[in-house]
C-alpha atoms as one frame of an Amber mdcrd trajectory, in Angstrom:
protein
 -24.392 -26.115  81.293 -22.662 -29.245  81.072 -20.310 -31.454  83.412 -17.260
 -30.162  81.409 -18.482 -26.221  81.897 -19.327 -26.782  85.984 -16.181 -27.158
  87.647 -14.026 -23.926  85.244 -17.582 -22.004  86.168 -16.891 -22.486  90.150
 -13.158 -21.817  89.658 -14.188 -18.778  87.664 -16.562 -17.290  90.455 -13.842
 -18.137  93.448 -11.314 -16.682  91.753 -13.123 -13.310  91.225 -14.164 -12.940
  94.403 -11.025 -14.158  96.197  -9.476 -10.965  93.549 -12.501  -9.121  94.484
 -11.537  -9.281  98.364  -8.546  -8.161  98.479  -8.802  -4.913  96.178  -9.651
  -2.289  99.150 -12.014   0.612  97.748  -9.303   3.321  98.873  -6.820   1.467
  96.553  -9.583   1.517  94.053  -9.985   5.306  94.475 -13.817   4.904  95.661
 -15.146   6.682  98.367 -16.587   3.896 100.943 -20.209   4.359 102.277 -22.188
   2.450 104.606 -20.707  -0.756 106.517 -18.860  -3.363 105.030 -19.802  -7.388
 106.402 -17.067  -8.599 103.693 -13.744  -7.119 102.940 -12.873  -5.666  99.569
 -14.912  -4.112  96.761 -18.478  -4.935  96.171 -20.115  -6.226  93.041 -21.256
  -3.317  91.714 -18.198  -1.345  92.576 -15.949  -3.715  90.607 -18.496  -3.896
  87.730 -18.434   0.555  87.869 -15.004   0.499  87.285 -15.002  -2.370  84.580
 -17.513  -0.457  82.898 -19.730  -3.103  82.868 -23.351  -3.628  84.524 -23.768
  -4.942  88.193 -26.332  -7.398  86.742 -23.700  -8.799  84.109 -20.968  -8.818
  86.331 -23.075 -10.843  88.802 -24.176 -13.392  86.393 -20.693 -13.908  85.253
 -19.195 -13.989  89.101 -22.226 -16.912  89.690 -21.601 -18.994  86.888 -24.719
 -17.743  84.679 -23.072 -16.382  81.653 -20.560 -17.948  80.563 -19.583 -16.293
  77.104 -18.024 -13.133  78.289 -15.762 -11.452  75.648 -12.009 -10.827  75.881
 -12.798  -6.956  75.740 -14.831  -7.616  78.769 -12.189 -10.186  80.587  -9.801
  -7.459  80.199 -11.695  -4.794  81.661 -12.470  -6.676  84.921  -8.143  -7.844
  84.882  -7.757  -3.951  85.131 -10.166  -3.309  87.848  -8.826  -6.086  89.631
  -5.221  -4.640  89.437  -4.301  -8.593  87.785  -0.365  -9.040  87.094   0.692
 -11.030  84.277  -0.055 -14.572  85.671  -3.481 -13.548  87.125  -4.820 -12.042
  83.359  -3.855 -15.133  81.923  -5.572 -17.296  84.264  -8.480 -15.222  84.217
  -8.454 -15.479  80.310  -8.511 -19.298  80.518 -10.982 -19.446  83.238 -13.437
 -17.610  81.437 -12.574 -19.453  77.905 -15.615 -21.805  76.809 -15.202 -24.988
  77.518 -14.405 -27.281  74.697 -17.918 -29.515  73.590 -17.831 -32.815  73.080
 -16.623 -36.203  74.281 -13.567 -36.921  76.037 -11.270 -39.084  74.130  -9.794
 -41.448  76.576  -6.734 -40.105  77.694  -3.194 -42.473  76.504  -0.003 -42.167
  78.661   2.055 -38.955  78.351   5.632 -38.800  77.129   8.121 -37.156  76.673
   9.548 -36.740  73.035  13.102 -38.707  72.904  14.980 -35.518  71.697  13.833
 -34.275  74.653  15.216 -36.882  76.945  18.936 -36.916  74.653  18.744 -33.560
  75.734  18.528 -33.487  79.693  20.771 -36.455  79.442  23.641 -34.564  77.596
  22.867 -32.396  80.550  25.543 -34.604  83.255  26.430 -32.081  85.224  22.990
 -30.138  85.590  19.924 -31.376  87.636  17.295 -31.588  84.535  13.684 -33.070
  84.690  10.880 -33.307  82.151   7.712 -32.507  83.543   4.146 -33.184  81.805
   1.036 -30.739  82.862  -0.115 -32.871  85.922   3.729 -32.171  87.755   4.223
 -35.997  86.880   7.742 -37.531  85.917   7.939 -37.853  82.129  12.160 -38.234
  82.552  15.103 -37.407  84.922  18.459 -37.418  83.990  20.581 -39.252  86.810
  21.803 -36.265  88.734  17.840 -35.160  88.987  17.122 -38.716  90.218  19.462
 -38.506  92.858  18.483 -34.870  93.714  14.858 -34.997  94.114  13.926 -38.849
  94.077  16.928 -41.279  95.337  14.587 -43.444  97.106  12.401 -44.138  93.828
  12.737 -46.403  91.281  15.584 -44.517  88.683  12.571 -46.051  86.060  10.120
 -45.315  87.398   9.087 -42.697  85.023   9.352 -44.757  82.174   6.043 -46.705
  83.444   3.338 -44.691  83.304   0.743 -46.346  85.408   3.786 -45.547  88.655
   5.247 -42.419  87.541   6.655 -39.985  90.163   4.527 -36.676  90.314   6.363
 -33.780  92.374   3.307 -32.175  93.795   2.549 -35.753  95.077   5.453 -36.102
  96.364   5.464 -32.832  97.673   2.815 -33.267  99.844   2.260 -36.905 100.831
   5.890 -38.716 100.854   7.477 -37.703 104.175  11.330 -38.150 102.371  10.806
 -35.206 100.044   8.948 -33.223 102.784  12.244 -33.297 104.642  14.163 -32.811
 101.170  13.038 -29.326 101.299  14.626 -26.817 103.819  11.500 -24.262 103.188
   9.111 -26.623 102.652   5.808 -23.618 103.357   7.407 -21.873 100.357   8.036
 -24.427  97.925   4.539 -25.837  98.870   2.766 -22.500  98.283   4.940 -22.151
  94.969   3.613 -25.422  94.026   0.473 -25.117  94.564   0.284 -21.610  93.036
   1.945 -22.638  89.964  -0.625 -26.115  89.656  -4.026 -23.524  89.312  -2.520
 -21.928  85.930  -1.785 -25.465  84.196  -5.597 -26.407  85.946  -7.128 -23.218
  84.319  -5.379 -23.793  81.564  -6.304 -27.363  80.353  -9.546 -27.618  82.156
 -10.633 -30.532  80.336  -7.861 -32.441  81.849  -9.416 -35.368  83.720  -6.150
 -36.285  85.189  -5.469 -32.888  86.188  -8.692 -32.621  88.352  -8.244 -36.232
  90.019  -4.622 -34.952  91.079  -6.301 -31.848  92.776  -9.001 -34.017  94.028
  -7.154 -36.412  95.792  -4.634 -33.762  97.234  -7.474 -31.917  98.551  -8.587
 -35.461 100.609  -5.549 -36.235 101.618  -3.627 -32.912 102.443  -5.028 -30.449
 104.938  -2.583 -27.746 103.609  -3.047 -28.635  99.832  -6.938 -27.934 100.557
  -6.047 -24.718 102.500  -3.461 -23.517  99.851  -6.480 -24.294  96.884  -8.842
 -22.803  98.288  -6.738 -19.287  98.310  -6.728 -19.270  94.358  -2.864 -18.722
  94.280  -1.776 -18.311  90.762   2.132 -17.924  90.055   3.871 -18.356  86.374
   7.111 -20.418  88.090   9.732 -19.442  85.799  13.141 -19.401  87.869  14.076
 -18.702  91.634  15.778 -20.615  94.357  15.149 -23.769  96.103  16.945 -24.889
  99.321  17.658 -28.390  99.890  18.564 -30.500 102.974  19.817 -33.687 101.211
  20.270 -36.637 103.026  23.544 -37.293 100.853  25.240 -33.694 100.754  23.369
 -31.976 103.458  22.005 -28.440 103.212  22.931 -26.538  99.933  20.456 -24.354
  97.574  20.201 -24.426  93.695  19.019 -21.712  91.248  16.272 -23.026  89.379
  14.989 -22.623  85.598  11.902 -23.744  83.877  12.008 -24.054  80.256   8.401
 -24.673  78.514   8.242 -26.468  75.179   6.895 -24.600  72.582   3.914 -26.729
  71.630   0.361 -27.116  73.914   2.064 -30.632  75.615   2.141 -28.499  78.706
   5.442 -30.149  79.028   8.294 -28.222  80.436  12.305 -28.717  81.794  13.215
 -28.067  84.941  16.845 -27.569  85.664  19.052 -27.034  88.987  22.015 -25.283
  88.807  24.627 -23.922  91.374  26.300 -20.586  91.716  29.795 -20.687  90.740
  32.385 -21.209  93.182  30.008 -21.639  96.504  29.469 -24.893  98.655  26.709
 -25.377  96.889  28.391 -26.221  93.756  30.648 -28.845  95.817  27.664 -30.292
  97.326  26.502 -30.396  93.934  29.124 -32.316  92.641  29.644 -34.226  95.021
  26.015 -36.132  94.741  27.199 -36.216  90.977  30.232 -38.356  91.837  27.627
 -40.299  94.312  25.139 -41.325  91.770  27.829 -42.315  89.264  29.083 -44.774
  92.059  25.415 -45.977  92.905  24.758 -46.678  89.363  27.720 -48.242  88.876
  26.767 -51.019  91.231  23.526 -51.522  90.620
């Protein structure tokens, strides 16, 4: 096993077990003997119903096999009771890693169509977001939205570039930007372990977790719970310091290449405050850039 394989291998085992937990054997439909020191189905209960042997299951669960086939993913995603966003995780987790050397890694971007677009976009709330949750381009309403206190280019430089979970976590302004901060953090978080399962070779990706892990007690305790979510649309609720409280329906719109880039636009219901307070930090960020 190399350095590459170690760190997918751990994230493998925790998340099977963490699954493994909270599957009770009466919603499994096996009879419970004996008593249990751990909650949730035992090894060789999970591997019965997989169809597989408690030996292999076991080896796969500790990291010692590591070339499992899809037939065999998919029968433990069943016997865990996965959704969508779990069996895909559980399918990149148990990928092989890719062999080889690590290219050195050269500043993300975002493609300039990409960027004409979300700025066409002047009355909708758009951001381009890389893999890591960093800042590849706002369009000025976005800026003033999520960021107003950061540098409107700052996302243009890559070695300074905004990152939302970052910011979500460690700068105290976009803490209080959020009126339900606990569920936009757990939505964060949860939505961060797919794009980590997914690119695990991402170096940048695991020094982002790494340091939110040292510096955030609630990152850590968030991680550790193996969330996974596939954050494709909802609702956020913000408490600007501009507009005040208002919430916004959100979208996430993933290019169709393996960037790992995606847009994420804002928009308001028609016809509620929230579209007023919506506009009105439009017609406030016009001013501010106009005299700057």
């Amino acid at each position: 096993m190399n350095g590459t394989d170690a760190p997918a291998v751990g994230a493998l085992g925790d998340f099977l077990r963490g699954r493994r937990a909270r599957l009770s054997p009466e919603d499994a439909g096996i009879v419970s003997y004996g008593t249990r020191r751990v909650p949730g189905l035992r090894r060789e209960e999970l591997a019965q119903l997989a169809g597989i042997s408690p030996t292999y299951y076991t080896r796969l669960e500790q990291g010692q096999s590591t070339n499992a086939s899809e037939t065999v993913i998919e029968a433990i995603a069943r016997a865990l009771d996965l959704d969508d966003a779990e069996r895909t995780h559980l399918h990149d987790l148990a990928k092989p890693a890719r062999n080889g050397r690590r290219r050195p890694a050269r500043p993300d971007a975002a493609r300039p169509s990409t960027v004409r677009l979300i700025n066409a976009m002047a009355d909708v709330p758009a951001v381009v977001l890389g893999r890591r949750t960093e800042v590849l381009a706002w369009n000025p309403l976005a800026h003033a939205l999520l960021a107003g206190h950061y540098d409107p280019a700052s996302p243009e430089r890559p070695a300074d570039r905004p990152n939302l979970t970052r910011m979500l976590f460690l700068d105290p302004h976009t803490r209080d930007l959020y009126a339900r901060w606990d569920e936009e953090a757990a939505r964060d978080v949860a939505s961060l372990r797919l794009f980590a399962g997914r690119y695990r070779d991402d170096r940048e990706l695991a020094d982002l977790v790494g340091e939110l892990i040292l510096k955030s007690d609630t990152f850590a305790a968030l991680w550790a719970k193996h969330p996974v979510y596939k954050c494709q649309s909802g609702r956020k609720h913000f408490r600007h310091p501009e507009v005040g409280e208002f919430e916004l329906e959100f979208e996430v719109l993933h290019l169709p290449d393996d960037s790992g880039h995606r847009i994420l636009t804002y928009t308001a219901l028609p016809g509620t405050p929230s579209e007023l307070s919506l506009r009105l930090l439009g017609s406030a960020s016009i001013t501010s850039a106009a005299t700057t």
